[in-house]
Short mmCIF file of the N, C-alpha and C atoms (twelve columns), coordinates in Angstrom:
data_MODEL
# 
_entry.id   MODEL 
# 
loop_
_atom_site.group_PDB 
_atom_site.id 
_atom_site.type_symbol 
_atom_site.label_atom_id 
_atom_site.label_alt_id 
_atom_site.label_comp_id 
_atom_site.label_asym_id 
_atom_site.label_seq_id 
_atom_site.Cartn_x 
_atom_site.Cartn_y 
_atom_site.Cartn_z 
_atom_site.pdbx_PDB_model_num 
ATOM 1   N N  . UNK A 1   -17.791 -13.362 1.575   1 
ATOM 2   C CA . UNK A 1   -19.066 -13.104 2.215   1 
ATOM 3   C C  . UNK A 1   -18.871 -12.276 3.490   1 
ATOM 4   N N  . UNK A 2   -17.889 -12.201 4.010   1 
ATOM 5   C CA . UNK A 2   -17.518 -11.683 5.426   1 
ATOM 6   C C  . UNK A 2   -16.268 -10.676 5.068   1 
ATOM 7   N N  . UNK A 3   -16.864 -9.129  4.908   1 
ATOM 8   C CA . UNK A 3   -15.660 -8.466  4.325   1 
ATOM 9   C C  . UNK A 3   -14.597 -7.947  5.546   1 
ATOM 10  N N  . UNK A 4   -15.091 -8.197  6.730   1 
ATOM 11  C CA . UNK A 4   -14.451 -7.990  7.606   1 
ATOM 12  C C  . UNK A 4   -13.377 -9.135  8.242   1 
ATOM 13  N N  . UNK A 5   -13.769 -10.180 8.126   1 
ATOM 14  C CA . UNK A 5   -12.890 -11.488 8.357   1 
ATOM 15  C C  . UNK A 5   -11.958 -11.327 7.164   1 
ATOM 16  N N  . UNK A 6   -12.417 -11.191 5.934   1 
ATOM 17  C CA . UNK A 6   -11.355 -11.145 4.794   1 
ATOM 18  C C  . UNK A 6   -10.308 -10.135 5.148   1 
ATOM 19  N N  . UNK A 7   -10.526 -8.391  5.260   1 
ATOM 20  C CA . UNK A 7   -9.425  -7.828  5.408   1 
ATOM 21  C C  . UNK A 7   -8.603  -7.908  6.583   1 
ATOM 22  N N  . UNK A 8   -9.219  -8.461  7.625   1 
ATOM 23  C CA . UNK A 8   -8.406  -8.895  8.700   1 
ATOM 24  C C  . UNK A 8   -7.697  -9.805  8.284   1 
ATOM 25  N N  . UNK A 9   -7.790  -10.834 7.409   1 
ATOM 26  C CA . UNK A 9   -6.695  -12.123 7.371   1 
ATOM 27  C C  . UNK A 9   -5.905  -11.265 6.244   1 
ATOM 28  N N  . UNK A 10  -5.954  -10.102 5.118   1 
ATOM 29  C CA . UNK A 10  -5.028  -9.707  4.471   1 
ATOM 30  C C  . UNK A 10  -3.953  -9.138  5.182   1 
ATOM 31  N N  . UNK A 11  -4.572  -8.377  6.142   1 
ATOM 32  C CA . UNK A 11  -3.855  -7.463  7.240   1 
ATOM 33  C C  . UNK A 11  -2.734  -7.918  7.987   1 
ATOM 34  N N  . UNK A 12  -3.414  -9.837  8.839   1 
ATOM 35  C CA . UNK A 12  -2.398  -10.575 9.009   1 
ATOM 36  C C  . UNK A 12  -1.300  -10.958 8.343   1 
ATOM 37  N N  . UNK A 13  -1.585  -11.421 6.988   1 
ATOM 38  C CA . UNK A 13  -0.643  -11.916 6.459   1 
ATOM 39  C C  . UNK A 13  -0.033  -11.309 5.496   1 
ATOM 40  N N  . UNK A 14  -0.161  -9.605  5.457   1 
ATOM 41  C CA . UNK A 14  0.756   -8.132  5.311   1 
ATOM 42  C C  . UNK A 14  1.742   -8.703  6.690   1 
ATOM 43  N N  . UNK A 15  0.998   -7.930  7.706   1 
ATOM 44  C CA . UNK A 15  1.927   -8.064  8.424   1 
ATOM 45  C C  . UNK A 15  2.806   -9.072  9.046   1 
ATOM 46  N N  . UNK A 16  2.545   -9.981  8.999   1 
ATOM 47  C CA . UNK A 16  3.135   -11.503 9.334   1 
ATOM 48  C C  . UNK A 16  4.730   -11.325 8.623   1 
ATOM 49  N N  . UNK A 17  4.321   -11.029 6.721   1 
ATOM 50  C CA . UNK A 17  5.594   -11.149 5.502   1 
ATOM 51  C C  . UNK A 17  6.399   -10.241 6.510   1 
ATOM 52  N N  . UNK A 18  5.820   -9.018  6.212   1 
ATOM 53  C CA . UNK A 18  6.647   -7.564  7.216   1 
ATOM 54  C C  . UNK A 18  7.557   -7.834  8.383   1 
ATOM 55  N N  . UNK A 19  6.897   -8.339  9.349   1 
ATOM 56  C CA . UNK A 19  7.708   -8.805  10.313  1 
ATOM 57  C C  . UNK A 19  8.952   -10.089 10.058  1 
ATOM 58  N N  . UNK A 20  8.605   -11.098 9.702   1 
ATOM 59  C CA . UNK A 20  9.579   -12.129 8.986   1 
ATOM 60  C C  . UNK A 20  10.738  -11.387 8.498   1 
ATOM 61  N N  . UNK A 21  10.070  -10.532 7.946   1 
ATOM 62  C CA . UNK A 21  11.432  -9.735  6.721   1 
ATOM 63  C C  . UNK A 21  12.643  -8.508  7.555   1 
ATOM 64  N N  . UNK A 22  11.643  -8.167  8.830   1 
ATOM 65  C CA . UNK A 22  12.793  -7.502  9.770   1 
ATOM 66  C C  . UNK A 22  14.363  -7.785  9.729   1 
ATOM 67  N N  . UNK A 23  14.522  -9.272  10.027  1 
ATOM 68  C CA . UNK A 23  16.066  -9.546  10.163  1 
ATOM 69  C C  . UNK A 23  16.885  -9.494  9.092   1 
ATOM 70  N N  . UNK A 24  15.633  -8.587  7.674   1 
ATOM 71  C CA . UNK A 24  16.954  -8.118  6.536   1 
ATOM 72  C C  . UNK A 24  16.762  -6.636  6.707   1 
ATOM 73  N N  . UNK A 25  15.962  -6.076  7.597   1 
ATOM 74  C CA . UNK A 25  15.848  -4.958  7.050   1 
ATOM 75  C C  . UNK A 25  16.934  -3.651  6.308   1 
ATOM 76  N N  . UNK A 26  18.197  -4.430  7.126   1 
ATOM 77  C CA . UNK A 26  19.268  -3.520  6.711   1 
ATOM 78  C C  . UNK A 26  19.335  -3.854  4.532   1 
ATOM 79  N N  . UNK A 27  18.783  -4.532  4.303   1 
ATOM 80  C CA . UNK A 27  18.596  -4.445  2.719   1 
ATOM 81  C C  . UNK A 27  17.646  -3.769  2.296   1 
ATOM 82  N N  . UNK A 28  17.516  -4.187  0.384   1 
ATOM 83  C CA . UNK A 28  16.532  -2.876  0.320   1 
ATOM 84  C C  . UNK A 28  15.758  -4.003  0.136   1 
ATOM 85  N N  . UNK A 29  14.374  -3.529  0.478   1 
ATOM 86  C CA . UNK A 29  13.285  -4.753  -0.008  1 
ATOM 87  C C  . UNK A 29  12.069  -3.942  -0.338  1 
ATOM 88  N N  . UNK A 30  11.362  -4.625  -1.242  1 
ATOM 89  C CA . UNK A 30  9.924   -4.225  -1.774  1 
ATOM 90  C C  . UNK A 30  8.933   -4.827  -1.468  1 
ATOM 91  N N  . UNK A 31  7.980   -3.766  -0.866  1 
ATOM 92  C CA . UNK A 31  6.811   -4.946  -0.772  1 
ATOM 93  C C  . UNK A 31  5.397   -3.660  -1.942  1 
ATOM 94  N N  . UNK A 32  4.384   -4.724  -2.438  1 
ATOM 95  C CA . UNK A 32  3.864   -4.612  -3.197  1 
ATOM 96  C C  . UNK A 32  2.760   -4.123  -1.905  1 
ATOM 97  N N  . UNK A 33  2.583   -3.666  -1.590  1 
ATOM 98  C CA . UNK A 33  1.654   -3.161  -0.542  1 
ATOM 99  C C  . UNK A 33  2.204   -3.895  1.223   1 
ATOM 100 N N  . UNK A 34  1.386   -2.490  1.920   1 
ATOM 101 C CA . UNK A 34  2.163   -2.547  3.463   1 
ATOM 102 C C  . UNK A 34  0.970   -2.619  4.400   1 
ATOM 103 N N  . UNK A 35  1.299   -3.219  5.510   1 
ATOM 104 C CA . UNK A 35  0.120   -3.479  6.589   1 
ATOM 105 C C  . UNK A 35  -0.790  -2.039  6.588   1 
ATOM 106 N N  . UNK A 36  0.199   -1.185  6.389   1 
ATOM 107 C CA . UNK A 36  -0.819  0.211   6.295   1 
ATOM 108 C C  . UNK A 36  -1.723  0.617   5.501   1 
ATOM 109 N N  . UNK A 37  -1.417  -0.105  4.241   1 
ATOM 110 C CA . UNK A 37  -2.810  -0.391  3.170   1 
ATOM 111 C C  . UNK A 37  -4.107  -0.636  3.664   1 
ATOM 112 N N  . UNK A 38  -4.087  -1.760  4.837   1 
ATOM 113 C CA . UNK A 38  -5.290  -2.056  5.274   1 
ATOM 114 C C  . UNK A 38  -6.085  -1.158  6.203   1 
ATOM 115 N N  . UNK A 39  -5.669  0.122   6.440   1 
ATOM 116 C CA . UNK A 39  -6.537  1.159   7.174   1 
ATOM 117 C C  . UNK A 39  -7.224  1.692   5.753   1 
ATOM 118 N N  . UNK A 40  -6.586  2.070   4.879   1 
ATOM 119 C CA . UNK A 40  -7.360  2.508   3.259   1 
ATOM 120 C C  . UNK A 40  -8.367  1.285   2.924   1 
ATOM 121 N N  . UNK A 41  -7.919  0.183   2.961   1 
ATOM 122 C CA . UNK A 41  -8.779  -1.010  2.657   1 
ATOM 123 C C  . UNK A 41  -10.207 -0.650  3.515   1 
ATOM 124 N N  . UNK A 42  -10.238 -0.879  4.771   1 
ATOM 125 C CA . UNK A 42  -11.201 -1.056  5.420   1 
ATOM 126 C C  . UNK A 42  -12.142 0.071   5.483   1 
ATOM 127 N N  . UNK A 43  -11.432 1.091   5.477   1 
ATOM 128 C CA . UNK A 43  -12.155 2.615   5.060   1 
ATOM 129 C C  . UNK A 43  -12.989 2.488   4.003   1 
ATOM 130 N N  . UNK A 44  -12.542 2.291   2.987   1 
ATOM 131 C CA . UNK A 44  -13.436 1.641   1.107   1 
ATOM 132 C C  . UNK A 44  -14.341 0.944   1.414   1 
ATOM 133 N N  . UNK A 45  -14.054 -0.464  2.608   1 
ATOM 134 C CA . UNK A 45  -14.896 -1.647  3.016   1 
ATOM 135 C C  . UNK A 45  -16.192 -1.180  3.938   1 
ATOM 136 N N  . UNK A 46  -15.898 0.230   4.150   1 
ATOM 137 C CA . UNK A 46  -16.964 0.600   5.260   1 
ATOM 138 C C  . UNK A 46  -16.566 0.436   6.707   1 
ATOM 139 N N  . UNK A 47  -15.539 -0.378  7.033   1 
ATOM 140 C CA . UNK A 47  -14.836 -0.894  8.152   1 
ATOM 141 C C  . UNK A 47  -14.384 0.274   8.917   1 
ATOM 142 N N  . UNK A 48  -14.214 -0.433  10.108  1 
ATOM 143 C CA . UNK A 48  -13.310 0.744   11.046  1 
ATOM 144 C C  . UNK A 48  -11.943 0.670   11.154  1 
ATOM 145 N N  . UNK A 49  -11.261 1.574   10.942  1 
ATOM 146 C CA . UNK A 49  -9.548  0.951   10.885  1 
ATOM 147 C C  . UNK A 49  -9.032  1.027   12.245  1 
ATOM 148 N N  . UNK A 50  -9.484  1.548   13.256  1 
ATOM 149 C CA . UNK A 50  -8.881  1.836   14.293  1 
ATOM 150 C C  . UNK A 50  -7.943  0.440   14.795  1 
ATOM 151 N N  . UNK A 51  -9.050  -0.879  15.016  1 
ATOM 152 C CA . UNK A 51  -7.876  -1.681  15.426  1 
ATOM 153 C C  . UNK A 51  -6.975  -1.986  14.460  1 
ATOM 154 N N  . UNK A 52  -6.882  -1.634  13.324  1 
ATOM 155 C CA . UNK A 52  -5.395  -1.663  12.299  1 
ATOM 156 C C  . UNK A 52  -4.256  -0.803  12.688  1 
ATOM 157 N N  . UNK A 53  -4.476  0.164   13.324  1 
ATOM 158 C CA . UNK A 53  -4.201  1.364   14.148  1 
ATOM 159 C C  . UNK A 53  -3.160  0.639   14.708  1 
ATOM 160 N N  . UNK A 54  -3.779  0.227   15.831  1 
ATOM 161 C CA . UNK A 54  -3.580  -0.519  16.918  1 
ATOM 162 C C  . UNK A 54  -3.104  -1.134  16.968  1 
ATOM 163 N N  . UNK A 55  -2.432  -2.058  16.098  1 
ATOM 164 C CA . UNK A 55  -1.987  -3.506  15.895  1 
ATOM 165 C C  . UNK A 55  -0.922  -2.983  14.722  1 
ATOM 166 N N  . UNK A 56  -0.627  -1.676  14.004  1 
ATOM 167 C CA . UNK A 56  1.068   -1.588  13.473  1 
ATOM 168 C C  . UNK A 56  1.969   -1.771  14.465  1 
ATOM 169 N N  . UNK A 57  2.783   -2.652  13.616  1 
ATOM 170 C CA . UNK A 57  4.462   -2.676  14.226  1 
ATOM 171 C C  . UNK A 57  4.936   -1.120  14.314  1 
ATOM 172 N N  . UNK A 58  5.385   -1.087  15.624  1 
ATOM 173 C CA . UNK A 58  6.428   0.198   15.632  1 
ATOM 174 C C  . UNK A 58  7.557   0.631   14.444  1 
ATOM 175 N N  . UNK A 59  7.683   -0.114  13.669  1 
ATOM 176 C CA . UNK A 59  8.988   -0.511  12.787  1 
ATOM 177 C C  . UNK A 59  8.546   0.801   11.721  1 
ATOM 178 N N  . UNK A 60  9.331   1.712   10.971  1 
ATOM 179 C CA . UNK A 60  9.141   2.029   9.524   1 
ATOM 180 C C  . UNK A 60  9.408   1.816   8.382   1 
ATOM 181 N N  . UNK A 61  8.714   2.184   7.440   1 
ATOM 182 C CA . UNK A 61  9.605   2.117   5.887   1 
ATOM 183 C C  . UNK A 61  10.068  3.413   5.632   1 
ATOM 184 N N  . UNK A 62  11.508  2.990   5.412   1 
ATOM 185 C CA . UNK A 62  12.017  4.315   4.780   1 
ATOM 186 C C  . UNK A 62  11.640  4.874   3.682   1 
ATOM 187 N N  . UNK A 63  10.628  4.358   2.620   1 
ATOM 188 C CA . UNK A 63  10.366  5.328   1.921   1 
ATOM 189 C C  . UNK A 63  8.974   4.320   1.478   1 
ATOM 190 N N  . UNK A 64  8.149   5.326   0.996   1 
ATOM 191 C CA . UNK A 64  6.730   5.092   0.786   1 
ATOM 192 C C  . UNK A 64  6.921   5.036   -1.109  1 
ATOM 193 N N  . UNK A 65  6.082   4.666   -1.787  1 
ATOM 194 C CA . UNK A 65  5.973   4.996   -3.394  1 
ATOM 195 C C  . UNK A 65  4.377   4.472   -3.387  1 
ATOM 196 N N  . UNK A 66  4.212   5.601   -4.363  1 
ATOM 197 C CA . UNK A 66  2.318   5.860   -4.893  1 
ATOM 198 C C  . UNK A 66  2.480   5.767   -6.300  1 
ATOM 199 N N  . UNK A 67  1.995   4.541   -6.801  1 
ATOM 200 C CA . UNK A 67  2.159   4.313   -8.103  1 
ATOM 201 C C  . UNK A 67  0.687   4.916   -8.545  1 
ATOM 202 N N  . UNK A 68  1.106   6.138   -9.772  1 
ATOM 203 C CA . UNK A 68  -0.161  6.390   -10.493 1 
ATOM 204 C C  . UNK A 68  -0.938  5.249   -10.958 1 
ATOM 205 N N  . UNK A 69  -2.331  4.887   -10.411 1 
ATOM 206 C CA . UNK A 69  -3.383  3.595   -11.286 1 
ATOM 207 C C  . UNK A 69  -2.991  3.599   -12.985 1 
ATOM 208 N N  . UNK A 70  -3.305  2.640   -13.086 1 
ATOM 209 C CA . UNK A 70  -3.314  2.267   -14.473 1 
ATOM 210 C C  . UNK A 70  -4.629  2.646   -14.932 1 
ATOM 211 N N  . UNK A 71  -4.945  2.833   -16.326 1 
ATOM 212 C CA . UNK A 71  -6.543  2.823   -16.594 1 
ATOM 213 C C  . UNK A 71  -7.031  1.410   -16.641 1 
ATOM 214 N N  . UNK A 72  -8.423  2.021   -15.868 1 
ATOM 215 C CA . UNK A 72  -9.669  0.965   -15.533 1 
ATOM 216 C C  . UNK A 72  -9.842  0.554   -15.909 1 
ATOM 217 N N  . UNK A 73  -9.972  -1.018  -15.825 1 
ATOM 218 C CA . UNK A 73  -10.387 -2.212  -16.797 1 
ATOM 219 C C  . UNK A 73  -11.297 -2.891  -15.999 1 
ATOM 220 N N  . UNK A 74  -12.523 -2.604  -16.536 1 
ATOM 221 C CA . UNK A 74  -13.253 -4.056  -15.978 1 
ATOM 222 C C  . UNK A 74  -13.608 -4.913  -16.625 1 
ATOM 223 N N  . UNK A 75  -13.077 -5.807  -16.326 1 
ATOM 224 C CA . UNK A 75  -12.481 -7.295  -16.754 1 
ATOM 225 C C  . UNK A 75  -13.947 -8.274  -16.132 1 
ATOM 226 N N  . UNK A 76  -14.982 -8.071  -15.722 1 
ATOM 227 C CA . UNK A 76  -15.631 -8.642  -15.160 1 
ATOM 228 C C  . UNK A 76  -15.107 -9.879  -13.994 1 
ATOM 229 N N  . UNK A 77  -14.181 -9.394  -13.484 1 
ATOM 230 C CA . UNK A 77  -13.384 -10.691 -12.405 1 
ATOM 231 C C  . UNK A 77  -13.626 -9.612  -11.109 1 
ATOM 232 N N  . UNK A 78  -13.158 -8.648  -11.378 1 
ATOM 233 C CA . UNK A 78  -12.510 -7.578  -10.266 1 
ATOM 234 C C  . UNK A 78  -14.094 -7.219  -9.658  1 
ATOM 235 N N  . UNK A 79  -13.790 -7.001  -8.136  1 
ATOM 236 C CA . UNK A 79  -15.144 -6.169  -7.714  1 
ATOM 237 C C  . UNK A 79  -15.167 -4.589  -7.296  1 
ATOM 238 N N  . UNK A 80  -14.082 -4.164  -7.887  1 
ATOM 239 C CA . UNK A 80  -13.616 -2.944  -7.520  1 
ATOM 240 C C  . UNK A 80  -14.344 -2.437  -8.787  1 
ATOM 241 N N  . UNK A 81  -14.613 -1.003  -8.556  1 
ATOM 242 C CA . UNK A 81  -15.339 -0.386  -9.366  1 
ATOM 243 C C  . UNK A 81  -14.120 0.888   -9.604  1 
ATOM 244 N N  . UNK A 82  -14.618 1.911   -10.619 1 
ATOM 245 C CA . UNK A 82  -13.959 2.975   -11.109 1 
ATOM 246 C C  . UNK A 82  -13.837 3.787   -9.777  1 
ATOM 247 N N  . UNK A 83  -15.354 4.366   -8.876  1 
ATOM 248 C CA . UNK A 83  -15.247 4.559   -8.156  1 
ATOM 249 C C  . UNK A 83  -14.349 4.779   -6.323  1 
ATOM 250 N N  . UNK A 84  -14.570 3.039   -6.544  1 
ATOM 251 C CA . UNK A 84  -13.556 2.760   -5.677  1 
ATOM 252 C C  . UNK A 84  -12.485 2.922   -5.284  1 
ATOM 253 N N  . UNK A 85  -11.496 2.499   -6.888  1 
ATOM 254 C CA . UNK A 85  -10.072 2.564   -7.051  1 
ATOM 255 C C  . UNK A 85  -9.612  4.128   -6.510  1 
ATOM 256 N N  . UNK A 86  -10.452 5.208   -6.747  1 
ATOM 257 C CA . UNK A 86  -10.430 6.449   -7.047  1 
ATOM 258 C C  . UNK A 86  -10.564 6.989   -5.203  1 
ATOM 259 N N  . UNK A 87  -11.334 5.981   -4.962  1 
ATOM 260 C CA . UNK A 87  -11.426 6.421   -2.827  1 
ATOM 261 C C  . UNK A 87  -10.018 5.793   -2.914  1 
ATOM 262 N N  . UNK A 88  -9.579  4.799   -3.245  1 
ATOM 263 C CA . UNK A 88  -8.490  4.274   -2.532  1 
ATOM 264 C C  . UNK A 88  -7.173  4.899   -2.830  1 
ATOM 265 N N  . UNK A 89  -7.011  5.424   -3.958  1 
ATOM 266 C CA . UNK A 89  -5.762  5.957   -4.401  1 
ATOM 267 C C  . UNK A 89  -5.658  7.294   -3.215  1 
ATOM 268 N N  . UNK A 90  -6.648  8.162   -2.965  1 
ATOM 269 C CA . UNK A 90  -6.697  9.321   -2.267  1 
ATOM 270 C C  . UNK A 90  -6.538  8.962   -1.168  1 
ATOM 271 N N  . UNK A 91  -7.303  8.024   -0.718  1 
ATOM 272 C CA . UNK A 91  -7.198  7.246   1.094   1 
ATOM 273 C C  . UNK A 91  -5.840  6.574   0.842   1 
ATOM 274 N N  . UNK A 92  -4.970  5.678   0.258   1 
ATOM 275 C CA . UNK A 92  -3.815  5.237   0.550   1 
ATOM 276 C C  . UNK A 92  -2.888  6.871   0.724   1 
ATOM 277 N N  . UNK A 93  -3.059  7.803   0.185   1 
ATOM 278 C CA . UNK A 93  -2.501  8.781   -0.243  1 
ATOM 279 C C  . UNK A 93  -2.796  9.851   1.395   1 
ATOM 280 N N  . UNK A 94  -3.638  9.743   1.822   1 
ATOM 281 C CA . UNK A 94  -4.412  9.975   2.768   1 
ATOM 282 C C  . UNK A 94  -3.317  9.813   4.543   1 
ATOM 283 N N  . UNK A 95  -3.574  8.517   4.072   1 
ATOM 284 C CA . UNK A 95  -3.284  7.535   5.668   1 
ATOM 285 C C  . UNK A 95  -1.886  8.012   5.600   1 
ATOM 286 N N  . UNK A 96  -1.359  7.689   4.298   1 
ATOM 287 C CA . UNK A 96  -0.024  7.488   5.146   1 
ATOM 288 C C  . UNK A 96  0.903   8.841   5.276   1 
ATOM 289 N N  . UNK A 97  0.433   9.904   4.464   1 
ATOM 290 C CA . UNK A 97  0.716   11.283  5.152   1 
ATOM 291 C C  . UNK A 97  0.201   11.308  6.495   1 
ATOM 292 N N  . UNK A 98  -0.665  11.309  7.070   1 
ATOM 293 C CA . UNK A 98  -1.294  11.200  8.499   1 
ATOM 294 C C  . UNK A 98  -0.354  10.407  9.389   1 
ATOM 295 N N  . UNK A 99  -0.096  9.580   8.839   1 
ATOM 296 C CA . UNK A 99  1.288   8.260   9.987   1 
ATOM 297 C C  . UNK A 99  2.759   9.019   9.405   1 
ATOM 298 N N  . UNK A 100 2.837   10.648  8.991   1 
ATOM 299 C CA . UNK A 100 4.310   11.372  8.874   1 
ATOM 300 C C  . UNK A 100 4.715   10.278  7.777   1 
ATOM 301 N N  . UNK A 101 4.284   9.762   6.825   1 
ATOM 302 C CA . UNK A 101 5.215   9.158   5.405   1 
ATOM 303 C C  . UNK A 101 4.833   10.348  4.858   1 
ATOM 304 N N  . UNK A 102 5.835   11.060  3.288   1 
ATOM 305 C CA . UNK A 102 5.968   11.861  2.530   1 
ATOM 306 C C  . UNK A 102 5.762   10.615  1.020   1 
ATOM 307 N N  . UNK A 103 4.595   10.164  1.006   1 
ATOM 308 C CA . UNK A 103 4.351   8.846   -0.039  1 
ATOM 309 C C  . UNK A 103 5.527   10.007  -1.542  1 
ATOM 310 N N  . UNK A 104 5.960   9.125   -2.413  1 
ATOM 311 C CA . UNK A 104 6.763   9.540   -3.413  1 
ATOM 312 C C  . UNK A 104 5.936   9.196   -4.504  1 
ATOM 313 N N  . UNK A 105 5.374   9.791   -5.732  1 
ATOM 314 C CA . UNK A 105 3.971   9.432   -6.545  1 
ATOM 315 C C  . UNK A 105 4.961   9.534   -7.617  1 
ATOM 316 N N  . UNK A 106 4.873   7.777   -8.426  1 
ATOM 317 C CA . UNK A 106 5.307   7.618   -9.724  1 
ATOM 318 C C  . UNK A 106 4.595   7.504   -10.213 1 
ATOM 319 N N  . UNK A 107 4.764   8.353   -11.764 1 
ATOM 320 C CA . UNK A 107 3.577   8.764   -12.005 1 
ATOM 321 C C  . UNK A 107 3.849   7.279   -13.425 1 
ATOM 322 N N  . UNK A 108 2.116   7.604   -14.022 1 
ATOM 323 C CA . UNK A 108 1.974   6.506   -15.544 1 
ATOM 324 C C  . UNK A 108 3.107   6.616   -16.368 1 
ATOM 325 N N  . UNK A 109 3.415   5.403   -16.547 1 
ATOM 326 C CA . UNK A 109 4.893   5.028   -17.738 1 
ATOM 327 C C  . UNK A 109 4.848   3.928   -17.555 1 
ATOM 328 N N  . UNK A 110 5.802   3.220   -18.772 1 
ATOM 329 C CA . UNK A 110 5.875   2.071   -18.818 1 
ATOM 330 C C  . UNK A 110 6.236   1.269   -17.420 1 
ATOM 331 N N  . UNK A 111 6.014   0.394   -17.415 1 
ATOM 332 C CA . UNK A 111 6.541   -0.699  -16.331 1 
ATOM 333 C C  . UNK A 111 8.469   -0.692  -16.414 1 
ATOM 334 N N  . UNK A 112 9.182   -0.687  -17.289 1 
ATOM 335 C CA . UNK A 112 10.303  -0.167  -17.640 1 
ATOM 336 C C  . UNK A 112 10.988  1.168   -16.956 1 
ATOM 337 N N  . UNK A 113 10.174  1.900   -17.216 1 
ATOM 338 C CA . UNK A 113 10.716  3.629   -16.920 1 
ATOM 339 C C  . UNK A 113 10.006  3.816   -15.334 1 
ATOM 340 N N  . UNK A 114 8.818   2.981   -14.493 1 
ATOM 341 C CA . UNK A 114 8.570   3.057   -13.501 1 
ATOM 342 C C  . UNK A 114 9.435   2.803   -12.604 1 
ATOM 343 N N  . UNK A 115 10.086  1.297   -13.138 1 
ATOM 344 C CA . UNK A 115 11.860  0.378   -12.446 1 
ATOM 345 C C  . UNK A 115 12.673  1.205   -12.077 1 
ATOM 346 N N  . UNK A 116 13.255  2.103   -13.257 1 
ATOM 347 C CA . UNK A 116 13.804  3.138   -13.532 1 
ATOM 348 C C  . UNK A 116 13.782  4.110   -12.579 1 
ATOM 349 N N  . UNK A 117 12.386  4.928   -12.231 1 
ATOM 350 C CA . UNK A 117 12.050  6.141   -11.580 1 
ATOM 351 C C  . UNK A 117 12.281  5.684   -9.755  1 
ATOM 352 N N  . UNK A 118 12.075  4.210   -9.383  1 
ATOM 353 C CA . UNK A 118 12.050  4.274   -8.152  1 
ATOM 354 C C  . UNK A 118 13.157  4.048   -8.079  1 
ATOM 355 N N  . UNK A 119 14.492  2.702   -8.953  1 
ATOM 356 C CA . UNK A 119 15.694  2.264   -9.000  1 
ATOM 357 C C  . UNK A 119 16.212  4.106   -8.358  1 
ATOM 358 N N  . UNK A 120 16.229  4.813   -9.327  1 
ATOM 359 C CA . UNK A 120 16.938  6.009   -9.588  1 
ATOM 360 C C  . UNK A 120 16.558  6.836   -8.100  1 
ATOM 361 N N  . UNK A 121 15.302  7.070   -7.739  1 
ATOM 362 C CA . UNK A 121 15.040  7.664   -6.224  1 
ATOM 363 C C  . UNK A 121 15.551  6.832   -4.755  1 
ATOM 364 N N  . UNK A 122 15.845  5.446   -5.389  1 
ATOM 365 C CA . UNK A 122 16.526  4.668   -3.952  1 
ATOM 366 C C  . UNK A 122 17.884  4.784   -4.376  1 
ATOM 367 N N  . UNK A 123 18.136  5.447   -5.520  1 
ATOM 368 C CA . UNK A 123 20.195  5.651   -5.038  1 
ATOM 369 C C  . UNK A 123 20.340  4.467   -6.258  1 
ATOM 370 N N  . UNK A 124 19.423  3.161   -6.387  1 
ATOM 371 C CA . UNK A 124 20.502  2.452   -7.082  1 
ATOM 372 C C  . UNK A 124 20.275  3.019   -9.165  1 
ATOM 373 N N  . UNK A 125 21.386  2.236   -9.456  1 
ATOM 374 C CA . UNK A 125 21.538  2.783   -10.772 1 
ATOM 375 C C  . UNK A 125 20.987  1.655   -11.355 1 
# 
């Protein structure tokens, strides 16, 4: 009911994992989305991102990945529309060129050959 209380507590607890996970950073780690998502989020939401802005950790990721969407399913659960997905892929794509990331876009393939495409761009085999 409160789309603004909601992406603020996603935002937190992006960044909360993020920070926790600092004292490995010297490993490789994945995260399935980054505190920086939530400036694209809130943009879609109508929101203002500025204090998301405001509130990144100084810290970076060494490397960004833009997974091509899957095709649209509405499943009647989801409240995301065709529309939407389609602001957000361009706005995630958006932001984080703007914050100097060079996002890396894997494109549609199996879940298999996706492993593969990022395994193979981070060096490991």
């Amino acid at each position: 009911a409160d789309e603004y209380a909601f992406r603020q507590h996603v935002f937190c607890l992006t960044r909360n994992t993020e920070v926790d996970m600092l004292a490995d950073a010297h490993k490789l780690i994945f995260f399935d989305r980054s505190a920086v998502d939530s400036i694209s989020w809130h943009r879609a939401s109508g929101l203002d991102p500025h204090e998301i802005l405001r509130q990144i950790a100084t810290y970076r990721y060494r490397e960004v990945f833009h997974f091509t969407a899957l095709p649209f399913a509405d499943d009647g659960l989801r409240t995301a529309t065709e529309e939407r997905r389609r602001f957000l892929d361009a706005a995630l794509e958006r932001d984080y060129r703007a914050l100097a990331y060079r996002p890396v876009r894997i494109p549609f393939a199996s879940v298999e050959e996706r492993v593969r495409m990022l395994l193979r761009h981070c060096g490991v085999r």
